[in-house]
Amino acid sequence: MCPDDMKLDTDWKNCISNNDPEEKVKEKKTCDSNGFEYDPASDSCIDVDECGVNENICGEHGQCVNLNGSFECQCSDGYILYESNMCQDINECESEQNVCDVNSYCVNLEGSFECRCSNGYILESNVCQDINECEDEFICNHGSICVNFEGSYRCDCSSGYELDENRYCQDIDECLQFDSCNNVNSHCINNPGSYFCECNAGYWNNSGFCDDFDECSDRNGDCSQICINLEGSYRCDCLSGYHTDSVNSNECVDIDECAKGYHTCDQNCVNSLGSYSCSCDWGFEMSHEDPFKCYSLCDRMNCVYECINGTCICPRGYVLSNDNVSCVPKKNNGCSMEGLVDQTHRYFCSEMESSPGFYPVGTICQSLCTPHNYTSVRKMKKECQFDGQWGLSNQTCAKMECPPLLDNFGNVILEPPNCESKPQALQSVCRVSCLPGYKLMGSHIIRCRKDLRWHYPGDKPSCIRSDKQLIKETVSNATIQPDIQCPQDIIEFLHDGRNSAYVEIPRPATNVNWENNVVAEPPIAKSLKLELPPGTHYIRFVAQLQGQREANCNLSINIIDRTPPKVYDCPESFEVKYNPRELKKVFWEEPNFSDNVRIAHMITNKLSGELFQYGRHTIIYEAGDDHGNKIRCMFHFNVIRRKRRKKLKRKKGRRE
């Protein structure tokens, strides 16, 4: 632009004086003023249309407006003209005026500007409104909560979470904190963002208190007999006489005390469910004071003669009277002649027969030996006894016989064979022969004479070898073989309070000299009188002769102890009280046991000084001796708690 008195020169850059162009033309045929040009046709200066000459004279954002002798650039909205006739963008954002509303910011554009909403805002009805980012449920990580505010939001850790070093919300494990659950009967369970206290097994939540659950109140705890509730648990127990089944601990099985020997019956044991009873043999009755002992009915019968199995009996020739204890004679009573008849004796009696075949009581008969084969040792009398039997007597007549042939004739054979093993009757003859390869020398017979000695006519018989090659060394059967027979086995019972029994052994029968040729094992048994403790003892008697010939027999003596042990100071049942949460030891005075022999074992199901929970407890002590005799001490005690409740406290998580 040039001042009013100036105009733009033709170089379009310089301003020159604005004199009358016509004057200029006349002189030079040129136009002085820029913006004009000489028109020869009109011989005048005409306006130059600069806008047509240079379309970009005003630049991209300017519009050329031709003027007489000049032109001007008009800028588009948002632009301003600078000296170079160029339109430059106006930065409206640098204006001192608030071109944009609150919660927005200005963005300059070419030739214009725009207002954009700030972060956290959105344009609604030409107004920037706050965006509620919290409506996006996934905008915050797990364990945190969204908090919206003007133009933004933040994620806070939820209750029960805390920020870790990576700025993530991590769950707080409240169960690691001391005393999260303040009840001994509960335990802590952590959850994401929280925790809770759960009652231990055997307890239930009773309005915030963990109370013991009484399993026995529900179908008796499935126990077949006794259910014992314990603090936090329970157990099944069995009634006396039962034991817990080995497969199912809830079931009880009857104890067969009779088969296992757990009874104390004197005679017979009868098993029953949960118990047993005792019975007595025929002729015995149960004691009224002791249901385990049997007493013979004969103890109170007062029988005049004899009692067998609780019934009075009378001797032959007598019958029971009306009182069933005394005997009265029956018709033809007395002693039978049959008791006098044998092959060794003859009798002469002082009385006549009272009836055919019977002698009256008191008859005395004198014995004489039967002639020929017997000889009198001493005279003996038999008297008819009250029981209808003849009085017993030892043998009074000795049989006339020679002893067994024990002489060593050497390689001889005696016939009959018992000549060398048994005594032979008077006038008996034993014949002598020799083994093969031997020849008989001397008498071939040996005879038993009246002097009861063996005699042989001529020389003493003997056998000599006839041919050495035919003779074999053999063991002769002509030697005596020792023999010994023991009495029957002996059974004795210990008397009450005794620890040993006195036993007399009947002397064994033998064909050798008792004093010199019989030994006993153990040697003390040779005395036949022993003091023995309970148990089975074995005795061996051996009959020995020269040449290592011997025989033996065995005898057992069984000493039976039927006396059970005794118990002293068996405790009475009692009661123990605990405070809540308390578990302590229970003590009692233990019983004492004694036995006439010795206590072999003592067992108990619980010991004094053990820890016991709530409930009823049965204590059993059992002592036994070596012979199966047992006794029990059994008592009970109840453990009761004093209830004292404390409210469970529930802790919440923290917020970071």
XYZ file of C-alpha atoms in Angstrom:
656
model
C 0.000 0.000 0.000
C 1.288 3.469 -0.793
C 0.345 6.733 0.849
C -2.422 8.837 -0.641
C -0.038 11.115 -2.537
C 1.956 8.175 -3.792
C 1.345 5.274 -6.036
C 2.950 1.913 -6.680
C 5.556 1.924 -9.273
C 5.547 -0.510 -12.158
C 8.006 -2.704 -10.328
C 5.209 -3.263 -7.906
C 7.483 -2.497 -5.117
C 8.235 1.186 -4.934
C 5.886 4.087 -4.409
C 6.217 7.074 -6.661
C 4.639 10.507 -6.787
C 1.078 10.488 -7.810
C 1.197 13.191 -10.481
C -1.246 13.521 -13.254
C -0.770 10.578 -15.518
C -2.014 12.371 -18.471
C 0.752 14.833 -18.231
C 3.202 12.091 -18.048
C 1.845 10.326 -21.021
C 2.013 13.372 -23.177
C 5.592 13.803 -22.413
C 6.915 10.310 -22.385
C 4.042 8.168 -23.617
C 4.331 6.281 -20.438
C 2.313 6.233 -17.330
C 3.932 7.461 -14.230
C 1.689 5.738 -11.785
C 2.080 2.147 -11.061
C -1.112 0.413 -11.663
C -1.538 2.088 -15.039
C -0.163 1.325 -18.404
C -0.065 3.253 -21.635
C -2.666 2.324 -24.144
C -1.522 3.418 -27.550
C -4.928 2.883 -28.939
C -6.413 5.434 -26.758
C -3.186 7.128 -26.236
C -3.947 7.097 -22.607
C -2.988 5.356 -19.379
C -5.371 2.616 -18.405
C -5.671 0.674 -15.143
C -3.678 -2.483 -14.847
C -5.693 -5.407 -13.472
C -3.045 -6.826 -11.141
C -5.389 -9.566 -10.011
C -5.673 -10.867 -13.513
C -1.982 -10.552 -14.193
C -0.990 -12.610 -11.126
C -3.603 -14.882 -9.707
C -1.459 -15.767 -6.660
C -0.550 -12.228 -5.894
C -2.340 -12.506 -2.544
C -1.250 -16.012 -1.704
C -3.278 -19.074 -0.958
C -5.438 -17.540 1.750
C -5.840 -14.070 0.224
C -8.269 -12.677 -2.384
C -7.114 -10.008 -4.851
C -9.384 -6.989 -5.351
C -8.437 -4.756 -8.273
C -8.518 -1.001 -7.713
C -8.045 1.863 -10.084
C -4.347 2.012 -10.423
C -3.864 -0.499 -7.736
C -5.222 -3.578 -5.988
C -5.608 -4.910 -2.525
C -5.414 -8.323 -0.882
C -8.264 -9.323 1.344
C -7.500 -12.290 3.668
C -9.930 -15.084 4.369
C -11.424 -15.378 7.846
C -8.813 -16.473 10.275
C -5.971 -14.903 8.416
C -4.290 -11.512 8.556
C -2.375 -9.637 5.840
C 1.263 -9.021 6.429
C 3.570 -6.627 4.560
C 4.346 -9.134 1.929
C 0.729 -9.082 0.845
C 0.597 -12.619 2.169
C -2.180 -13.860 4.451
C -0.964 -15.649 7.494
C -3.015 -17.735 9.894
C -4.314 -16.008 12.981
C -3.590 -18.113 16.146
C -6.867 -17.473 17.948
C -5.657 -19.706 20.811
C -3.132 -17.038 21.740
C -5.821 -14.506 22.146
C -6.217 -12.993 25.538
C -9.888 -13.761 25.383
C -11.146 -17.153 26.512
C -12.102 -18.378 23.108
C -13.001 -21.870 24.526
C -15.334 -22.842 27.337
C -14.281 -24.366 30.658
C -13.315 -28.084 30.563
C -12.076 -27.610 26.988
C -8.917 -26.432 25.262
C -8.186 -24.474 22.078
C -6.671 -26.123 19.003
C -5.439 -23.706 16.309
C -6.234 -24.648 12.717
C -5.271 -23.095 9.377
C -7.517 -20.098 9.195
C -9.535 -21.123 12.117
C -9.504 -22.887 15.466
C -11.612 -25.356 17.403
C -12.331 -26.072 21.028
C -11.845 -29.627 22.117
C -12.980 -31.203 25.393
C -10.259 -31.947 27.879
C -9.419 -35.534 28.803
C -12.186 -36.918 30.925
C -14.857 -34.859 29.186
C -17.113 -35.427 26.225
C -19.012 -32.900 24.111
C -22.696 -33.025 24.711
C -25.027 -30.251 23.515
C -21.984 -28.035 22.767
C -20.922 -28.383 26.389
C -18.051 -30.502 27.651
C -19.552 -32.869 30.149
C -17.537 -35.044 32.583
C -17.087 -38.648 31.406
C -17.996 -41.225 34.128
C -15.198 -43.703 33.421
C -16.436 -45.912 36.270
C -19.315 -47.045 34.098
C -16.766 -49.321 32.418
C -16.690 -52.247 34.806
C -13.304 -53.412 33.523
C -11.534 -50.056 33.814
C -9.916 -51.042 37.143
C -7.995 -54.229 37.907
C -9.341 -57.034 40.117
C -9.365 -56.108 43.761
C -9.869 -52.370 43.193
C -12.830 -50.008 42.884
C -13.298 -47.041 40.510
C -13.739 -43.505 41.949
C -15.003 -40.888 39.401
C -14.294 -37.145 39.701
C -14.414 -34.120 37.347
C -12.374 -34.832 34.275
C -10.821 -38.049 35.509
C -11.070 -41.081 37.855
C -8.897 -43.242 40.064
C -8.750 -46.915 41.115
C -8.667 -47.510 44.862
C -7.981 -50.935 46.439
C -11.121 -52.603 47.671
C -11.590 -53.548 51.298
C -9.323 -56.496 52.020
C -6.744 -55.532 49.386
C -3.532 -53.520 49.483
C -1.126 -52.093 46.883
C 1.956 -54.116 46.135
C 5.267 -52.799 44.846
C 3.926 -52.938 41.283
C 0.928 -50.778 42.205
C -1.444 -53.683 41.833
C -4.074 -54.459 44.421
C -3.253 -57.751 46.093
C -5.474 -59.675 48.517
C -4.640 -59.260 52.213
C -4.359 -62.720 53.827
C -5.966 -61.880 57.150
C -5.408 -65.471 58.321
C -1.675 -64.763 58.554
C -2.376 -62.062 61.064
C -2.247 -63.093 64.702
C -5.553 -63.983 66.344
C -7.742 -63.389 63.302
C -10.108 -65.917 64.859
C -10.066 -65.687 68.629
C -11.717 -69.039 69.365
C -9.762 -72.242 69.882
C -12.591 -74.171 68.294
C -12.495 -72.311 64.959
C -10.050 -71.709 62.124
C -9.520 -68.876 59.635
C -10.330 -69.239 55.911
C -9.017 -66.493 53.612
C -11.156 -65.239 50.707
C -10.299 -62.647 48.025
C -10.736 -59.345 49.830
C -12.006 -60.894 53.042
C -11.905 -63.896 55.373
C -14.210 -65.777 57.685
C -13.880 -67.974 60.758
C -15.171 -71.511 60.343
C -15.855 -73.855 63.234
C -13.581 -76.867 63.499
C -14.851 -80.336 62.736
C -17.059 -81.466 65.582
C -18.315 -77.941 66.313
C -21.169 -75.855 64.951
C -21.810 -72.118 64.649
C -24.326 -71.174 67.286
C -25.028 -67.449 66.731
C -21.344 -66.652 66.391
C -20.106 -69.156 68.962
C -18.402 -72.422 68.052
C -20.161 -74.895 70.320
C -19.374 -78.579 70.509
C -21.623 -80.590 68.220
C -23.155 -83.464 70.142
C -22.869 -86.247 67.569
C -24.564 -88.603 70.003
C -27.821 -86.612 69.737
C -28.180 -87.633 66.085
C -29.058 -91.335 65.809
C -26.753 -92.084 68.724
C -23.762 -91.213 66.519
C -24.469 -94.448 64.535
C -23.084 -96.322 67.558
C -24.728 -99.675 68.130
C -24.587 -99.301 71.930
C -22.943 -96.423 73.783
C -22.104 -93.057 72.218
C -19.726 -90.884 74.239
C -19.656 -87.238 73.190
C -16.239 -85.612 73.395
C -15.136 -82.026 72.912
C -15.071 -81.669 69.134
C -15.561 -85.370 68.551
C -17.145 -88.531 69.885
C -16.453 -92.225 70.175
C -18.451 -95.413 70.366
C -18.132 -97.623 73.403
C -19.564 -100.981 74.271
C -21.476 -102.243 77.245
C -19.771 -104.561 79.661
C -19.477 -107.957 78.051
C -18.970 -106.586 74.545
C -15.944 -105.435 72.594
C -15.569 -103.181 69.561
C -15.805 -104.948 66.225
C -12.424 -105.060 64.439
C -13.995 -104.144 61.069
C -16.649 -101.587 62.072
C -15.690 -99.602 65.151
C -19.323 -98.477 65.582
C -20.479 -102.045 66.161
C -20.169 -104.101 69.336
C -19.602 -107.850 69.402
C -20.410 -110.113 72.304
C -17.411 -111.376 74.279
C -17.633 -115.138 74.758
C -16.225 -115.150 78.258
C -16.603 -118.925 78.435
C -14.547 -119.656 75.314
C -11.848 -117.110 76.151
C -11.517 -118.152 79.774
C -12.569 -114.747 81.123
C -15.030 -116.309 83.562
C -14.614 -117.300 87.185
C -17.154 -120.111 87.237
C -16.447 -122.929 89.618
C -17.808 -125.569 87.237
C -19.784 -124.695 84.078
C -19.867 -121.402 82.136
C -22.899 -120.444 79.996
C -22.318 -117.550 77.597
C -25.050 -114.976 76.930
C -25.193 -111.672 75.058
C -23.078 -109.201 76.972
C -22.538 -111.481 79.918
C -22.305 -115.046 81.096
C -23.673 -117.148 83.910
C -22.458 -120.122 85.860
C -24.146 -123.447 86.328
C -23.359 -126.400 88.515
C -23.054 -130.101 87.808
C -25.774 -132.466 88.903
C -25.636 -132.841 92.638
C -24.285 -129.320 93.165
C -25.988 -126.000 93.746
C -24.989 -122.386 93.257
C -23.888 -120.402 96.264
C -26.351 -117.673 97.292
C -23.498 -115.384 98.284
C -21.176 -116.075 95.350
C -22.839 -116.756 91.974
C -19.611 -118.263 90.661
C -19.123 -121.056 93.190
C -20.825 -124.449 93.364
C -21.351 -126.399 96.532
C -22.172 -130.061 96.733
C -25.698 -130.778 97.910
C -24.113 -133.425 100.065
C -22.615 -130.688 102.271
C -26.019 -130.083 103.808
C -27.602 -133.530 103.440
C -26.214 -135.109 106.681
C -26.464 -138.575 105.151
C -25.952 -141.367 107.671
C -24.054 -143.597 105.237
C -22.946 -141.879 102.030
C -24.025 -139.058 99.744
C -23.532 -139.110 95.971
C -24.538 -136.097 93.814
C -26.836 -134.738 96.474
C -28.619 -138.016 97.161
C -28.193 -140.198 100.246
C -27.484 -143.830 99.485
C -27.469 -146.877 101.706
C -25.315 -149.988 101.735
C -26.485 -153.169 100.163
C -29.282 -154.644 102.185
C -30.493 -151.235 103.407
C -32.841 -148.604 102.092
C -33.428 -144.923 102.851
C -35.843 -144.141 105.599
C -38.593 -141.542 105.282
C -36.211 -138.764 106.324
C -34.131 -139.534 103.164
C -30.881 -139.366 105.141
C -30.827 -142.469 107.361
C -30.818 -146.165 106.363
C -33.060 -148.958 107.589
C -32.543 -152.674 106.965
C -34.487 -154.287 104.196
C -35.631 -157.851 104.093
C -32.807 -160.450 103.659
C -30.204 -157.851 104.593
C -26.614 -158.766 105.474
C -23.470 -159.808 103.597
C -23.574 -162.035 100.550
C -21.800 -165.374 100.420
C -20.354 -164.282 97.099
C -17.921 -162.055 98.953
C -16.366 -165.159 100.565
C -15.908 -167.280 97.459
C -12.481 -167.212 95.742
C -9.891 -169.748 94.668
C -7.424 -169.044 97.439
C -9.496 -169.166 100.621
C -12.027 -171.217 102.507
C -14.055 -169.623 105.303
C -15.679 -170.904 108.483
C -18.263 -168.451 109.855
C -19.533 -167.817 113.373
C -23.189 -167.357 112.402
C -25.614 -169.224 110.295
C -27.070 -167.703 107.166
C -29.839 -165.249 108.058
C -31.443 -165.915 104.698
C -30.369 -167.921 101.701
C -26.994 -166.627 100.531
C -26.673 -163.907 103.262
C -24.979 -163.651 106.637
C -26.213 -161.125 109.218
C -24.226 -157.997 110.099
C -21.500 -158.799 112.624
C -20.811 -162.327 111.324
C -17.109 -163.216 111.597
C -15.656 -165.718 109.130
C -12.248 -167.374 109.641
C -10.216 -167.922 106.477
C -8.188 -171.018 105.596
C -6.033 -171.371 102.514
C -7.163 -173.627 99.696
C -5.031 -176.789 99.837
C -2.367 -177.910 97.400
C -1.441 -174.707 95.551
C -1.613 -172.105 98.396
C -0.010 -171.849 101.788
C -1.011 -169.719 104.756
C 1.001 -166.627 105.490
C -1.109 -165.408 108.367
C -4.613 -166.011 109.569
C -7.250 -163.453 108.668
C -10.852 -162.853 109.634
C -13.621 -161.141 107.636
C -16.530 -159.428 109.360
C -19.888 -158.502 107.828
C -20.038 -154.676 107.902
C -22.972 -152.322 108.318
C -22.810 -151.460 104.616
C -23.410 -155.079 103.596
C -19.797 -155.596 102.590
C -17.206 -157.918 104.046
C -14.381 -156.089 105.746
C -11.383 -155.705 103.428
C -8.255 -157.687 104.127
C -4.842 -158.210 102.599
C -4.055 -161.509 100.931
C -3.512 -164.094 103.616
C -2.699 -167.056 101.401
C 0.403 -167.153 99.251
C 0.338 -169.091 96.028
C 2.860 -171.925 96.007
C 5.071 -171.164 92.964
C 8.656 -170.823 91.886
C 10.060 -167.470 90.803
C 10.897 -166.770 87.152
C 13.982 -168.590 85.856
C 16.648 -165.903 85.959
C 19.692 -168.224 85.833
C 21.882 -167.631 82.802
C 22.050 -171.017 81.141
C 23.581 -169.530 77.999
C 21.964 -169.771 74.558
C 19.065 -171.931 75.787
C 15.414 -171.771 74.800
C 12.815 -172.275 77.552
C 9.326 -173.572 76.909
C 6.873 -172.246 77.714
C 8.429 -168.771 77.138
C 6.954 -167.343 80.381
C 9.276 -169.547 82.417
C 11.765 -166.701 82.426
C 9.255 -163.868 82.893
C 6.574 -165.088 85.329
C 6.420 -167.227 88.480
C 5.475 -170.872 87.770
C 3.056 -173.038 89.782
C 4.198 -175.879 92.006
C 5.288 -178.967 89.987
C 5.493 -176.903 86.786
C 8.058 -178.102 84.259
C 10.121 -175.895 81.967
C 11.723 -177.629 78.978
C 15.173 -176.685 77.728
C 16.439 -176.614 74.120
C 19.253 -174.829 72.319
C 19.563 -172.229 69.593
C 20.596 -173.427 66.119
C 24.300 -174.253 66.056
C 24.358 -175.202 69.720
C 24.131 -178.574 71.483
C 22.332 -179.251 74.776
C 24.467 -180.502 77.620
C 22.885 -181.614 80.924
C 19.195 -181.907 81.857
C 16.519 -181.024 79.338
C 13.862 -180.289 81.984
C 13.661 -178.069 85.059
C 10.911 -178.665 87.678
C 9.363 -176.513 90.430
C 9.555 -178.489 93.730
C 7.737 -178.112 97.079
C 10.552 -176.030 98.465
C 9.512 -173.594 95.724
C 12.889 -173.811 94.081
C 13.848 -175.038 90.607
C 15.443 -178.485 90.326
C 16.935 -180.329 87.372
C 17.931 -184.011 87.323
C 21.543 -184.477 86.460
C 23.774 -181.643 85.385
C 22.743 -178.062 84.976
C 21.542 -177.581 81.420
C 23.727 -175.572 79.046
C 24.232 -175.173 75.303
C 27.634 -175.360 73.639
C 28.634 -174.610 70.071
C 28.438 -177.524 67.682
C 29.717 -175.811 64.498
C 31.455 -172.420 64.644
C 30.566 -171.516 61.039
C 26.819 -172.047 61.688
C 26.687 -170.078 64.877
C 25.606 -166.427 64.699
C 25.789 -164.089 67.588
C 22.144 -163.400 68.552
C 20.488 -161.820 71.483
C 18.785 -164.457 73.508
C 15.131 -164.139 74.357
C 15.902 -166.142 77.425
C 16.737 -163.054 79.500
C 14.287 -161.205 81.724
C 12.906 -157.969 80.375
C 12.266 -155.375 83.109
C 8.694 -154.118 83.444
C 7.205 -151.165 85.333
C 3.649 -149.769 85.350
C 2.824 -146.258 86.612
C -0.438 -145.378 88.363
C -3.006 -143.133 86.671
C -2.283 -139.439 86.204
C -3.045 -137.347 89.282
C -5.112 -134.138 89.503
C -5.068 -132.043 92.680
C -6.660 -128.649 93.460
C -5.007 -125.975 95.559
C -6.787 -125.196 98.793
C -7.832 -121.585 99.334
C -4.881 -119.443 100.263
C -2.319 -122.154 99.484
C 0.333 -121.812 96.795
C 1.305 -125.506 96.677
C -0.281 -128.939 97.131
C 0.900 -132.055 98.940
C 0.779 -135.173 96.711
C 1.335 -138.821 97.507
C 2.130 -140.983 94.473
C 1.011 -144.625 94.519
C 4.031 -146.844 94.092
C 4.399 -148.136 90.491
C 4.154 -151.891 89.969
C 7.437 -153.465 88.755
C 9.165 -156.844 88.483
C 12.499 -155.479 89.682
C 13.756 -154.440 93.064
C 12.231 -151.014 93.883
C 15.042 -149.827 96.073
C 17.972 -150.961 93.934
C 16.756 -151.105 90.347
C 14.269 -148.220 89.969
C 15.245 -144.605 89.473
C 12.978 -141.555 89.204
C 13.239 -138.363 87.200
C 13.343 -136.016 89.038
C 15.057 -138.047 91.753
C 12.893 -136.578 94.544
C 9.899 -138.434 93.061
C 11.400 -141.707 94.296
C 10.134 -140.744 97.779
C 6.574 -140.777 96.359
C 5.749 -137.697 98.500
C 5.937 -134.267 96.887
C 4.986 -130.650 97.614
C 4.217 -129.144 94.201
C 3.258 -125.656 92.927
C 0.414 -125.134 90.422
C 0.971 -126.507 86.935
C 1.586 -129.837 85.242
C 4.534 -131.879 86.463
C 5.901 -134.940 84.655
C 7.452 -137.881 86.519
C 9.381 -140.740 84.891
C 10.199 -144.022 86.564
C 12.839 -146.323 85.003
C 13.317 -150.008 85.875
C 16.900 -151.110 85.083
C 18.757 -154.413 84.990
C 22.278 -155.319 83.936
C 23.071 -155.398 80.230
C 21.362 -152.045 79.568
C 17.927 -153.641 79.828
C 15.353 -151.213 81.086
C 11.669 -150.224 80.997
C 10.033 -146.952 81.893
C 6.674 -145.362 82.515
C 5.477 -141.767 82.758
C 3.118 -140.022 85.123
C 1.693 -136.488 85.050
C 0.586 -134.560 88.123
C -1.616 -131.539 87.441
C -1.939 -129.036 90.278
C -4.877 -126.728 89.483
C -5.294 -123.268 90.976
C -8.942 -122.166 90.944
C -8.601 -119.260 93.350
C -8.942 -115.867 91.583
C -6.845 -112.859 92.618
C -8.188 -110.327 95.094
C -8.593 -106.587 94.553
C -8.181 -103.889 97.174
C -8.944 -100.154 97.073
C -10.925 -100.163 93.816
C -11.836 -96.440 93.301
C -15.397 -95.189 93.452
C -16.866 -93.341 90.438
C -16.324 -89.555 90.482
C -16.797 -86.315 88.518
C -14.321 -83.747 87.128
C -15.157 -80.170 86.012
C -13.161 -78.235 83.390
C -13.254 -74.621 82.324
C -13.887 -73.931 78.614
C -10.836 -74.526 76.422
C -9.265 -76.435 79.281
C -7.741 -79.888 78.870
C -5.972 -81.325 81.856
C -4.883 -84.601 83.386
C -7.127 -86.725 85.591
C -5.607 -88.666 88.472
C -6.941 -91.421 90.719
C -5.548 -93.900 93.218
C -4.838 -97.154 91.395
C -6.211 -100.408 92.875
C -4.015 -103.116 94.405
C -4.171 -106.826 93.588
C -2.905 -109.967 95.323
C -2.992 -113.693 94.548
C -2.340 -116.891 96.470
C 0.436 -117.729 93.952
C 1.342 -114.625 91.960
C -0.137 -111.905 89.768
C 0.943 -112.824 86.239
C -0.431 -109.764 84.502
C -2.325 -106.566 85.185
C -3.833 -104.554 82.324
C -5.850 -101.348 82.153
C -7.503 -99.383 79.358
C -6.380 -95.996 80.735
C -3.653 -94.772 83.043
C -3.959 -92.283 85.845
C -2.579 -88.917 84.768
C -3.695 -89.050 81.114
C -5.471 -86.164 79.348
C -9.232 -86.631 79.093
C -11.831 -84.709 77.082
C -15.407 -84.017 78.020
C -17.680 -87.010 78.457
C -18.095 -90.200 80.440
C -15.035 -92.419 80.783
C -14.967 -96.039 81.929
C -11.763 -97.270 83.562
C -11.056 -101.003 83.780
C -8.229 -102.728 85.627
C -7.910 -106.496 85.227
C -5.486 -108.779 87.034
C -4.916 -112.464 86.351
C -2.708 -115.293 87.525
C -0.871 -117.917 85.474
C -3.895 -120.228 85.449
C -6.554 -118.037 83.886
C -8.134 -116.825 87.122
C -9.026 -113.128 86.794
C -10.635 -110.283 88.668
C -11.681 -106.801 87.574
C -11.858 -103.356 89.088
C -14.135 -101.057 87.074
C -15.259 -97.490 87.788
C -16.418 -94.406 85.865
C -15.897 -90.663 85.893
C -17.566 -87.809 84.029
C -15.689 -84.786 82.680
C -18.035 -81.764 82.683
C -17.219 -78.278 81.402
C -18.291 -74.965 82.809
C -19.739 -73.022 79.858
C -18.340 -69.570 79.200
C -18.945 -67.989 75.793
C -16.997 -65.344 73.937
C -18.285 -63.666 70.775
C -16.251 -64.347 67.659
C -14.797 -61.140 66.129
C -14.856 -60.811 62.351
C -12.058 -58.681 60.930
C -12.314 -56.655 57.720
C -9.694 -55.958 55.071
C -7.739 -52.703 54.787
C -7.872 -50.054 52.043
C -4.691 -48.574 50.672
